[in-house]
Coordinates of N, CA and C in Angstrom, one line a residue:
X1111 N -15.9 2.9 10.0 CA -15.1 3.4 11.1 C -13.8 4.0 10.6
X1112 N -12.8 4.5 11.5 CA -11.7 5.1 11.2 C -10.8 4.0 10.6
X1113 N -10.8 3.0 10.6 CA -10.1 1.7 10.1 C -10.8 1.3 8.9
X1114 N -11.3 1.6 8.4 CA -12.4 1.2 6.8 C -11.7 2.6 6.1
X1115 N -11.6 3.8 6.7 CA -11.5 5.5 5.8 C -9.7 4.9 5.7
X1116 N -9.1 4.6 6.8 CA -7.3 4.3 7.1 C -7.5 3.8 5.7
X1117 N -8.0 2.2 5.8 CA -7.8 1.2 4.9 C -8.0 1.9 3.1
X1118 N -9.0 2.4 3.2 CA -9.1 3.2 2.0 C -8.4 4.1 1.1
X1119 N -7.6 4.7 2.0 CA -6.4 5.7 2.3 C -5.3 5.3 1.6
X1120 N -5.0 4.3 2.4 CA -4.0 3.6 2.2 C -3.8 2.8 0.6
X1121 N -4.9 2.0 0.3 CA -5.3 1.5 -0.9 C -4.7 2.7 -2.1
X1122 N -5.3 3.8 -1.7 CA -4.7 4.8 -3.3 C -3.8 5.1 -2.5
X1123 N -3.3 5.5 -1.6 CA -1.6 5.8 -1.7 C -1.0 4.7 -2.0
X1124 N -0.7 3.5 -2.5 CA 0.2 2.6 -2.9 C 0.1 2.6 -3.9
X1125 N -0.2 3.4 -5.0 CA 0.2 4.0 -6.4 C 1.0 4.9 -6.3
X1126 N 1.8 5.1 -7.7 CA 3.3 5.7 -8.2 C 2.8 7.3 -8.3
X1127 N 3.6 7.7 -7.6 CA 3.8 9.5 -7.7 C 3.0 10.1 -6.3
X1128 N 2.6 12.0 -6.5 CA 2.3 12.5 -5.2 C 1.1 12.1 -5.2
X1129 N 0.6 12.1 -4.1 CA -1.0 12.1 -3.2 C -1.7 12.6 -3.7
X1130 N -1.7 12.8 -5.1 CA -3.3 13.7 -5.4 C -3.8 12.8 -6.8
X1131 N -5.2 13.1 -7.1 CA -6.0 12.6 -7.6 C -5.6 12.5 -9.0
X1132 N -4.6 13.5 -9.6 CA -3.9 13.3 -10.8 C -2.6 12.5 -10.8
X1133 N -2.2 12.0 -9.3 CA -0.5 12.1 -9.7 C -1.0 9.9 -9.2
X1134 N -2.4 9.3 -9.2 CA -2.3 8.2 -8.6 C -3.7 7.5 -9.4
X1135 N -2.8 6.9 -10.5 CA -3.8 6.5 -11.1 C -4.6 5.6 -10.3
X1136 N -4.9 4.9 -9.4 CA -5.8 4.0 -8.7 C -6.9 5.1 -8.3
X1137 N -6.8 6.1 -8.4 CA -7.8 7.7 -7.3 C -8.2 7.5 -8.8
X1138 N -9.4 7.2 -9.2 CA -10.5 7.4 -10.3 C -11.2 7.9 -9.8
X1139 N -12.4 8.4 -10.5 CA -13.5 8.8 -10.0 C -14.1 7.6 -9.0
X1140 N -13.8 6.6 -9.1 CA -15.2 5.3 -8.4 C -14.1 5.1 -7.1
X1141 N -13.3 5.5 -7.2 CA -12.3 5.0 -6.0 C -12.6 6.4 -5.3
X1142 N -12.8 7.6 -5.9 CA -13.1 9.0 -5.2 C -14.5 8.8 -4.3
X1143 N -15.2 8.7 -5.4 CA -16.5 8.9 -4.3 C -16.2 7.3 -3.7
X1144 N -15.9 5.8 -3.5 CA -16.2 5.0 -2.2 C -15.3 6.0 -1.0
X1145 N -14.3 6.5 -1.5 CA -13.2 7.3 -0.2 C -14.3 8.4 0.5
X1146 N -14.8 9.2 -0.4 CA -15.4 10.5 0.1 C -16.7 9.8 1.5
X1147 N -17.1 8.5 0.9 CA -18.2 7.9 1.3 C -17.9 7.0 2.5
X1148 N -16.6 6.2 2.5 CA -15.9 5.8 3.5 C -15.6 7.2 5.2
X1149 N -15.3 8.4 4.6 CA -14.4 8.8 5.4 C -16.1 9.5 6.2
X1150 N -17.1 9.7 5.1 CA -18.3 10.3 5.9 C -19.1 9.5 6.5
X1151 N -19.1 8.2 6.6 CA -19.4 7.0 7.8 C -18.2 7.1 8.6
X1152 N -17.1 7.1 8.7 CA -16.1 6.9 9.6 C -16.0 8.0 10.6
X1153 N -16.5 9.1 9.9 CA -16.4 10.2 11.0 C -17.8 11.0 10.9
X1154 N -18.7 10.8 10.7 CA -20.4 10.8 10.9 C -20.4 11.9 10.3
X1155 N -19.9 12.5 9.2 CA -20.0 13.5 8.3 C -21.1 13.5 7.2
X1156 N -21.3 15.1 6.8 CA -21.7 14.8 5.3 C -21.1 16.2 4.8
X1157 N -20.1 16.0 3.7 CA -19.6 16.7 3.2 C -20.1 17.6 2.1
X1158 N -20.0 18.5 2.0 CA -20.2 19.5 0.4 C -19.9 19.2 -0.6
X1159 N -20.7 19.6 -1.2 CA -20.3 18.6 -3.1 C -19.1 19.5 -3.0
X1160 N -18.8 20.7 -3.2 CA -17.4 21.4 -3.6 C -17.0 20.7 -2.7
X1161 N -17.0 20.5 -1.8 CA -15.6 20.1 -0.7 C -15.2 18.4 -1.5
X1162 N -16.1 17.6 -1.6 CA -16.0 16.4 -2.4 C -15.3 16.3 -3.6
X1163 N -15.7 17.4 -4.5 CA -14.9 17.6 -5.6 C -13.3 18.3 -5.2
X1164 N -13.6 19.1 -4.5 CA -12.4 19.6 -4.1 C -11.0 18.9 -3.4
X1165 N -11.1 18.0 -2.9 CA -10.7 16.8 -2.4 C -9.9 15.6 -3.3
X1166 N -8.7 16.8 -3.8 CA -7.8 16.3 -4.3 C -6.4 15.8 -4.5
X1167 N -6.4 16.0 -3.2 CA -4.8 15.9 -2.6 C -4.9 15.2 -1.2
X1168 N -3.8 14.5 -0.9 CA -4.0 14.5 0.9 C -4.0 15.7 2.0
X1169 N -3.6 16.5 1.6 CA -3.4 17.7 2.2 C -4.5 18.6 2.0
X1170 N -4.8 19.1 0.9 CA -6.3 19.3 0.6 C -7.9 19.1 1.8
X1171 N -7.1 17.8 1.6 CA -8.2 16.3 2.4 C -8.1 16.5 3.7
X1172 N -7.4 16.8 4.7 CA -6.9 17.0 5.3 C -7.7 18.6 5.9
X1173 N -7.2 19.1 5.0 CA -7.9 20.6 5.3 C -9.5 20.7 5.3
X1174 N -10.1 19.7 4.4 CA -11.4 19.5 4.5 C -11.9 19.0 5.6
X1175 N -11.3 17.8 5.9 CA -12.0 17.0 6.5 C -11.9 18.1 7.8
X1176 N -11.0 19.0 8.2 CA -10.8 19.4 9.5 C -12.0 20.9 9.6
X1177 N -12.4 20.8 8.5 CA -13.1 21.9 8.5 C -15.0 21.4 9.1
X1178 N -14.6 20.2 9.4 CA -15.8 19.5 9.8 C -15.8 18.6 11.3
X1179 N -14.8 19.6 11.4 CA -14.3 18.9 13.1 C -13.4 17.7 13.2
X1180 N -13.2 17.2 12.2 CA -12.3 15.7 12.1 C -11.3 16.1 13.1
X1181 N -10.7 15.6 13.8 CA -9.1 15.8 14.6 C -8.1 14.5 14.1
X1182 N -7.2 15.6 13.5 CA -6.1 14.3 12.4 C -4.8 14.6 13.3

C-alpha cells in the first residue's frame, strides 16, 4: 500500500546528499528494484523497464510515476 512505497521512500532518503540514485549510497541496485516493486503494489502499476531504469531521482520518480496516473 501507499504506507509500505512512503516507508521505502523514506528509508533511502535518510542517506547523505541529493535524492538521486548516485547522490545516496543506501539506493543500490537491490534497494532500487524492492522500491520500483513496492511503489507497483502500492499503486497497482506495472512500470516499463526504461521507466524503472530511469528512475533516478525523486523528481524523475515523480514524473514517472505520474505518467501512470499516480496522483502525488
Amino acid at each position: 500500500d501507499v504506507f509500505l512505497a512512503a516507508s521505502a521512500v523514506h528509508r533511502i532518503l535518510m542517506g547523505s546528499g541529493p535524492a538521486t540514485l548516485s547522490g545516496i549510497p543506501e539506493w543500490d541496485s537491490i534497494s532500487h528494484m524492492e522500491l520500483m516493486t513496492i511503489l507497483e503494489q502500492a499503486f497497482s502499476i506495472e512500470m516499463d523497464i526504461d521507466d524503472i531504469i530511469d528512475f533516478s531521482s525523486y523528481e524523475t520518480g515523480k514524473t514517472i510515476l505520474r505518467k501512470y496516473g499516480v496522483k502525488l
